[in-house]
Amino acid sequence: MTAPLLTSLAAPDGDRPDALSVGGRALSREELLGAAGAVAARIAGAPVVAVRATPTPETVVAVVGGLLAGVPVVPVPPDSGPAERDHILRDSGATLLLTGEDVQAPIETVPVDPADRAAWTKPEPDPESTAFILYTSGTTGAPKGALISRRAVAADLDGLAAAWAWTAEDTLVHGLPLFHVHGLVLGVLGPLRVGSRLVHTGKPTPAAYAAAGGSLYFGVPTVWNRIARDPDSARALASARLLVSGSAPLPAPVFRDLERLTGQRPIERYGMTETLITISTRADGERRPGYVGTPLSGISTRIATEEGAEIGELQLTGPTLFDGYLNRPEATAGSYTEDGWFRTGDIAAIDPDGFHRIVGRASTDMIKSGGYRIGAGEVENALLDHPAVREAAVVGAPHEDLGQEIVAYVVADGIGEQELIDFVASQLSVHKRPRKVRFLEALPRNAMGKPQKKLLPPA
């Protein structure tokens, strides 16, 4: 039986003044709950509230205040343009925008001050009620609001705590955005639920991570790549207990560099906005480069493959799944199979021992060339194994004979197209080699560091 979401938020014995440090500003748990209680008192009864999710204590206070009051919280990226922001506010039905800054918005703004205090004694809201409306972009159309219940959040955090042996003795360090599952749900509510200390570095720089002295670190591949390229900062993480990577596949060369510099192999995990985190490597288990581990407690997975294929769409069920897309019943129905499994849209493989490997998105990373089904991620990792290559993205481009041809976009120094093609052919099956290589100054990426293949120039 999963405990109510906020049960563990009360200050434990020995509450410390820096239980939560965000961008160098600290709060004790008692101070956080007092400030969040003041927010809850101001917003109680609102249908939905939005939070301008800057990496600040104000954001943490606002989110916890919304959870105390039982009002669904909509995190809004602080760098979103007016069109994106207004769509999120309008579509979600938010009537208030909680913010620590003076901003102009089409709805009423509520200032958040971590120094405010008010007691909040009302009971825990219904576990089935909505905790968050998290907006996620698909391949077409405006972002959709995923309804995430309090029960799902609690189940996910408990599953991760068990998988990672995450306890109140840990200090979690990260500098991730507070408007995604990774940075907000895992990175803020996680330490509040298990009782561990949180150090949010503001920005996820190698120097900031090195100086934080944590036992548990969260990062996306871009962050870990930068740390691996800063050996002194990487070595400073050698005393940490776990290095966790997510939100995109961790390139195998970065995995190996972190192991060499820190003395430990990083952990990878897999999830989506709609499912939260569902698969992870265990703290006490094997850690394989390119693999995201096994399902968390209560999660079941399967691969929908075409006959004779080893890879296919990952589908899953379990207690962490969302309650549907807000006001989009057709989109919700379309995300499930006829027998009730959630369709992730990700291409994966499951080894005989249950370890999962994510190949990529079905829409962009499954390439059908000359009768072969090829995962873009495998080719990208082969390219990244070449010492001259810093970044790589692989797509399938239309081809009149092959159906699709493999095209690689790379950021590299001192190497030519044919040399890279030959290198991949020497590492993988010959049919998996790129037919074309395009050189770029940098790959287009989103706020979480994921390459945005839709923004690549034409092949």
mmCIF file of N, CA and C in Angstrom, residues 331-404:
data_model
loop_
_atom_site.group_PDB
_atom_site.id
_atom_site.type_symbol
_atom_site.label_atom_id
_atom_site.label_comp_id
_atom_site.label_asym_id
_atom_site.label_seq_id
_atom_site.Cartn_x
_atom_site.Cartn_y
_atom_site.Cartn_z
ATOM 1 N N ALA A 331 -6.881 11.452 -28.041
ATOM 2 C CA ALA A 331 -5.436 11.255 -27.886
ATOM 3 C C ALA A 331 -5.149 10.258 -26.768
ATOM 4 N N THR A 332 -5.929 10.333 -25.697
ATOM 5 C CA THR A 332 -5.755 9.380 -24.595
ATOM 6 C C THR A 332 -6.032 7.961 -25.077
ATOM 7 N N ALA A 333 -7.158 7.765 -25.759
ATOM 8 C CA ALA A 333 -7.506 6.432 -26.247
ATOM 9 C C ALA A 333 -6.454 5.904 -27.207
ATOM 10 N N GLY A 334 -5.913 6.782 -28.040
ATOM 11 C CA GLY A 334 -4.926 6.366 -29.024
ATOM 12 C C GLY A 334 -3.589 5.986 -28.432
ATOM 13 N N SER A 335 -3.361 6.339 -27.180
ATOM 14 C CA SER A 335 -2.080 6.017 -26.550
ATOM 15 C C SER A 335 -2.085 4.643 -25.878
ATOM 16 N N TYR A 336 -3.227 3.935 -25.952
ATOM 17 C CA TYR A 336 -3.333 2.606 -25.358
ATOM 18 C C TYR A 336 -3.686 1.569 -26.421
ATOM 19 N N THR A 337 -3.228 0.354 -26.181
ATOM 20 C CA THR A 337 -3.612 -0.770 -27.047
ATOM 21 C C THR A 337 -5.030 -1.211 -26.694
ATOM 22 N N GLU A 338 -5.587 -2.079 -27.511
ATOM 23 C CA GLU A 338 -6.941 -2.559 -27.242
ATOM 24 C C GLU A 338 -7.037 -3.319 -25.935
ATOM 25 N N ASP A 339 -5.932 -3.936 -25.491
ATOM 26 C CA ASP A 339 -5.983 -4.678 -24.230
ATOM 27 C C ASP A 339 -5.417 -3.872 -23.061
ATOM 28 N N GLY A 340 -5.281 -2.539 -23.236
ATOM 29 C CA GLY A 340 -5.014 -1.672 -22.099
ATOM 30 C C GLY A 340 -3.572 -1.391 -21.754
ATOM 31 N N TRP A 341 -2.638 -1.686 -22.641
ATOM 32 C CA TRP A 341 -1.226 -1.377 -22.387
ATOM 33 C C TRP A 341 -0.905 -0.007 -22.997
ATOM 34 N N PHE A 342 -0.088 0.774 -22.267
ATOM 35 C CA PHE A 342 0.311 2.086 -22.774
ATOM 36 C C PHE A 342 1.362 1.934 -23.860
ATOM 37 N N ARG A 343 1.149 2.628 -24.964
ATOM 38 C CA ARG A 343 2.082 2.597 -26.086
ATOM 39 C C ARG A 343 3.075 3.741 -25.927
ATOM 40 N N THR A 344 4.322 3.419 -25.623
ATOM 41 C CA THR A 344 5.307 4.464 -25.362
ATOM 42 C C THR A 344 5.750 5.191 -26.626
ATOM 43 N N GLY A 345 5.681 4.518 -27.782
ATOM 44 C CA GLY A 345 6.233 5.107 -28.996
ATOM 45 C C GLY A 345 7.738 4.983 -29.075
ATOM 46 N N ASP A 346 8.339 4.312 -28.089
ATOM 47 C CA ASP A 346 9.779 4.085 -28.087
ATOM 48 C C ASP A 346 10.082 2.670 -28.547
ATOM 49 N N ILE A 347 11.151 2.532 -29.313
ATOM 50 C CA ILE A 347 11.593 1.234 -29.808
ATOM 51 C C ILE A 347 12.613 0.666 -28.825
ATOM 52 N N ALA A 348 12.421 -0.594 -28.436
ATOM 53 C CA ALA A 348 13.267 -1.184 -27.407
ATOM 54 C C ALA A 348 13.486 -2.665 -27.684
ATOM 55 N N ALA A 349 14.403 -3.217 -26.914
ATOM 56 C CA ALA A 349 14.650 -4.655 -26.911
ATOM 57 C C ALA A 349 14.794 -5.095 -25.463
ATOM 58 N N ILE A 350 14.396 -6.330 -25.172
ATOM 59 C CA ILE A 350 14.538 -6.894 -23.828
ATOM 60 C C ILE A 350 15.401 -8.139 -23.921
ATOM 61 N N ASP A 351 16.513 -8.149 -23.200
ATOM 62 C CA ASP A 351 17.394 -9.311 -23.178
ATOM 63 C C ASP A 351 16.748 -10.456 -22.400
ATOM 64 N N PRO A 352 17.245 -11.670 -22.572
ATOM 65 C CA PRO A 352 16.670 -12.814 -21.842
ATOM 66 C C PRO A 352 16.662 -12.636 -20.333
ATOM 67 N N ASP A 353 17.602 -11.861 -19.784
ATOM 68 C CA ASP A 353 17.639 -11.657 -18.334
ATOM 69 C C ASP A 353 16.776 -10.480 -17.884
ATOM 70 N N GLY A 354 16.002 -9.888 -18.814
ATOM 71 C CA GLY A 354 15.076 -8.822 -18.450
ATOM 72 C C GLY A 354 15.620 -7.416 -18.580
ATOM 73 N N PHE A 355 16.892 -7.264 -18.927
ATOM 74 C CA PHE A 355 17.445 -5.929 -19.091
ATOM 75 C C PHE A 355 16.896 -5.283 -20.363
ATOM 76 N N HIS A 356 16.511 -4.013 -20.252
ATOM 77 C CA HIS A 356 15.897 -3.274 -21.350
ATOM 78 C C HIS A 356 16.908 -2.345 -22.017
ATOM 79 N N ARG A 357 16.835 -2.306 -23.322
ATOM 80 C CA ARG A 357 17.659 -1.382 -24.113
ATOM 81 C C ARG A 357 16.720 -0.545 -24.985
ATOM 82 N N ILE A 358 16.811 0.774 -24.859
ATOM 83 C CA ILE A 358 15.967 1.679 -25.630
ATOM 84 C C ILE A 358 16.708 2.070 -26.905
ATOM 85 N N VAL A 359 16.099 1.785 -28.039
ATOM 86 C CA VAL A 359 16.726 2.073 -29.336
ATOM 87 C C VAL A 359 16.423 3.495 -29.787
ATOM 88 N N GLY A 360 15.219 3.984 -29.535
ATOM 89 C CA GLY A 360 14.863 5.346 -29.934
ATOM 90 C C GLY A 360 13.369 5.470 -30.132
ATOM 91 N N ARG A 361 12.953 6.617 -30.680
ATOM 92 C CA ARG A 361 11.546 6.860 -30.934
ATOM 93 C C ARG A 361 11.120 6.173 -32.228
ATOM 94 N N ALA A 362 9.932 5.615 -32.202
ATOM 95 C CA ALA A 362 9.429 4.947 -33.406
ATOM 96 C C ALA A 362 9.307 5.915 -34.559
ATOM 97 N N SER A 363 8.959 7.179 -34.238
ATOM 98 C CA SER A 363 8.705 8.157 -35.302
ATOM 99 C C SER A 363 9.976 8.644 -35.972
ATOM 100 N N THR A 364 11.101 8.617 -35.255
ATOM 101 C CA THR A 364 12.338 9.180 -35.820
ATOM 102 C C THR A 364 13.532 8.241 -35.767
ATOM 103 N N ASP A 365 13.487 7.224 -34.913
ATOM 104 C CA ASP A 365 14.685 6.430 -34.655
ATOM 105 C C ASP A 365 14.601 4.995 -35.139
ATOM 106 N N MET A 366 13.476 4.615 -35.711
ATOM 107 C CA MET A 366 13.382 3.300 -36.331
ATOM 108 C C MET A 366 13.543 3.481 -37.832
ATOM 109 N N ILE A 367 14.655 2.998 -38.360
ATOM 110 C CA ILE A 367 14.984 3.184 -39.773
ATOM 111 C C ILE A 367 14.798 1.853 -40.495
ATOM 112 N N LYS A 368 14.054 1.870 -41.581
ATOM 113 C CA LYS A 368 13.840 0.676 -42.404
ATOM 114 C C LYS A 368 14.581 0.878 -43.724
ATOM 115 N N SER A 369 15.707 0.194 -43.861
ATOM 116 C CA SER A 369 16.594 0.402 -44.998
ATOM 117 C C SER A 369 16.952 -0.929 -45.634
ATOM 118 N N GLY A 370 16.597 -1.069 -46.908
ATOM 119 C CA GLY A 370 16.949 -2.274 -47.644
ATOM 120 C C GLY A 370 16.397 -3.540 -47.028
ATOM 121 N N GLY A 371 15.226 -3.447 -46.362
ATOM 122 C CA GLY A 371 14.625 -4.609 -45.732
ATOM 123 C C GLY A 371 15.064 -4.836 -44.307
ATOM 124 N N TYR A 372 16.028 -4.047 -43.812
ATOM 125 C CA TYR A 372 16.493 -4.168 -42.438
ATOM 126 C C TYR A 372 15.794 -3.126 -41.561
ATOM 127 N N ARG A 373 15.557 -3.494 -40.290
ATOM 128 C CA ARG A 373 15.087 -2.551 -39.277
ATOM 129 C C ARG A 373 16.283 -2.179 -38.409
ATOM 130 N N ILE A 374 16.628 -0.908 -38.392
ATOM 131 C CA ILE A 374 17.863 -0.436 -37.757
ATOM 132 C C ILE A 374 17.517 0.652 -36.739
ATOM 133 N N GLY A 375 18.018 0.508 -35.523
ATOM 134 C CA GLY A 375 17.817 1.516 -34.493
ATOM 135 C C GLY A 375 18.861 2.611 -34.600
ATOM 136 N N ALA A 376 18.398 3.863 -34.673
ATOM 137 C CA ALA A 376 19.332 4.983 -34.815
ATOM 138 C C ALA A 376 20.329 5.045 -33.664
ATOM 139 N N GLY A 377 19.880 4.688 -32.452
ATOM 140 C CA GLY A 377 20.760 4.789 -31.292
ATOM 141 C C GLY A 377 21.999 3.931 -31.398
ATOM 142 N N GLU A 378 21.879 2.763 -32.006
ATOM 143 C CA GLU A 378 23.031 1.878 -32.161
ATOM 144 C C GLU A 378 24.074 2.515 -33.069
ATOM 145 N N VAL A 379 23.614 3.156 -34.148
ATOM 146 C CA VAL A 379 24.546 3.811 -35.072
ATOM 147 C C VAL A 379 25.158 5.045 -34.406
ATOM 148 N N GLU A 380 24.353 5.772 -33.636
ATOM 149 C CA GLU A 380 24.879 6.950 -32.937
ATOM 150 C C GLU A 380 25.975 6.563 -31.955
ATOM 151 N N ASN A 381 25.768 5.485 -31.196
ATOM 152 C CA ASN A 381 26.803 5.050 -30.258
ATOM 153 C C ASN A 381 28.069 4.623 -30.977
ATOM 154 N N ALA A 382 27.936 3.984 -32.146
ATOM 155 C CA ALA A 382 29.120 3.596 -32.913
ATOM 156 C C ALA A 382 29.891 4.834 -33.371
ATOM 157 N N LEU A 383 29.175 5.851 -33.827
ATOM 158 C CA LEU A 383 29.840 7.095 -34.232
ATOM 159 C C LEU A 383 30.551 7.751 -33.054
ATOM 160 N N LEU A 384 29.885 7.759 -31.894
ATOM 161 C CA LEU A 384 30.470 8.412 -30.726
ATOM 162 C C LEU A 384 31.687 7.672 -30.192
ATOM 163 N N ASP A 385 31.853 6.422 -30.595
ATOM 164 C CA ASP A 385 33.052 5.682 -30.196
ATOM 165 C C ASP A 385 34.301 6.179 -30.920
ATOM 166 N N HIS A 386 34.109 6.927 -32.012
ATOM 167 C CA HIS A 386 35.277 7.482 -32.691
ATOM 168 C C HIS A 386 35.767 8.699 -31.904
ATOM 169 N N PRO A 387 37.060 8.783 -31.585
ATOM 170 C CA PRO A 387 37.564 9.864 -30.730
ATOM 171 C C PRO A 387 37.375 11.265 -31.304
ATOM 172 N N ALA A 388 37.180 11.385 -32.623
ATOM 173 C CA ALA A 388 37.010 12.715 -33.222
ATOM 174 C C ALA A 388 35.574 13.220 -33.132
ATOM 175 N N VAL A 389 34.636 12.360 -32.766
ATOM 176 C CA VAL A 389 33.221 12.724 -32.786
ATOM 177 C C VAL A 389 32.759 13.145 -31.394
ATOM 178 N N ARG A 390 32.199 14.353 -31.301
ATOM 179 C CA ARG A 390 31.696 14.865 -30.024
ATOM 180 C C ARG A 390 30.189 14.679 -29.881
ATOM 181 N N GLU A 391 29.448 14.807 -30.961
ATOM 182 C CA GLU A 391 27.996 14.644 -30.932
ATOM 183 C C GLU A 391 27.565 13.915 -32.200
ATOM 184 N N ALA A 392 26.458 13.192 -32.100
ATOM 185 C CA ALA A 392 25.966 12.465 -33.275
ATOM 186 C C ALA A 392 24.458 12.276 -33.180
ATOM 187 N N ALA A 393 23.793 12.441 -34.310
ATOM 188 C CA ALA A 393 22.367 12.147 -34.435
ATOM 189 C C ALA A 393 22.159 11.456 -35.774
ATOM 190 N N VAL A 394 21.366 10.399 -35.766
ATOM 191 C CA VAL A 394 21.160 9.599 -36.972
ATOM 192 C C VAL A 394 19.677 9.545 -37.296
ATOM 193 N N VAL A 395 19.350 9.706 -38.578
ATOM 194 C CA VAL A 395 17.960 9.661 -39.034
ATOM 195 C C VAL A 395 17.872 8.797 -40.290
ATOM 196 N N GLY A 396 16.643 8.436 -40.633
ATOM 197 C CA GLY A 396 16.391 7.767 -41.900
ATOM 198 C C GLY A 396 15.795 8.752 -42.887
ATOM 199 N N ALA A 397 16.421 8.911 -44.037
ATOM 200 C CA ALA A 397 15.932 9.821 -45.071
ATOM 201 C C ALA A 397 15.361 9.013 -46.232
ATOM 202 N N PRO A 398 14.315 9.505 -46.893
ATOM 203 C CA PRO A 398 13.713 8.756 -48.003
ATOM 204 C C PRO A 398 14.737 8.420 -49.087
ATOM 205 N N HIS A 399 14.636 7.195 -49.608
ATOM 206 C CA HIS A 399 15.561 6.750 -50.651
ATOM 207 C C HIS A 399 14.783 5.857 -51.616
ATOM 208 N N GLU A 400 14.908 6.105 -52.906
ATOM 209 C CA GLU A 400 14.050 5.426 -53.885
ATOM 210 C C GLU A 400 14.338 3.938 -53.977
ATOM 211 N N ASP A 401 15.525 3.523 -53.647
ATOM 212 C CA ASP A 401 15.870 2.106 -53.745
ATOM 213 C C ASP A 401 15.786 1.409 -52.397
ATOM 214 N N LEU A 402 16.347 2.016 -51.351
ATOM 215 C CA LEU A 402 16.422 1.385 -50.032
ATOM 216 C C LEU A 402 15.169 1.596 -49.196
ATOM 217 N N GLY A 403 14.316 2.511 -49.593
ATOM 218 C CA GLY A 403 13.198 2.920 -48.747
ATOM 219 C C GLY A 403 13.619 4.070 -47.873
ATOM 220 N N GLN A 404 14.609 3.827 -47.014
ATOM 221 C CA GLN A 404 15.271 4.886 -46.251
ATOM 222 C C GLN A 404 16.763 4.628 -46.278
#
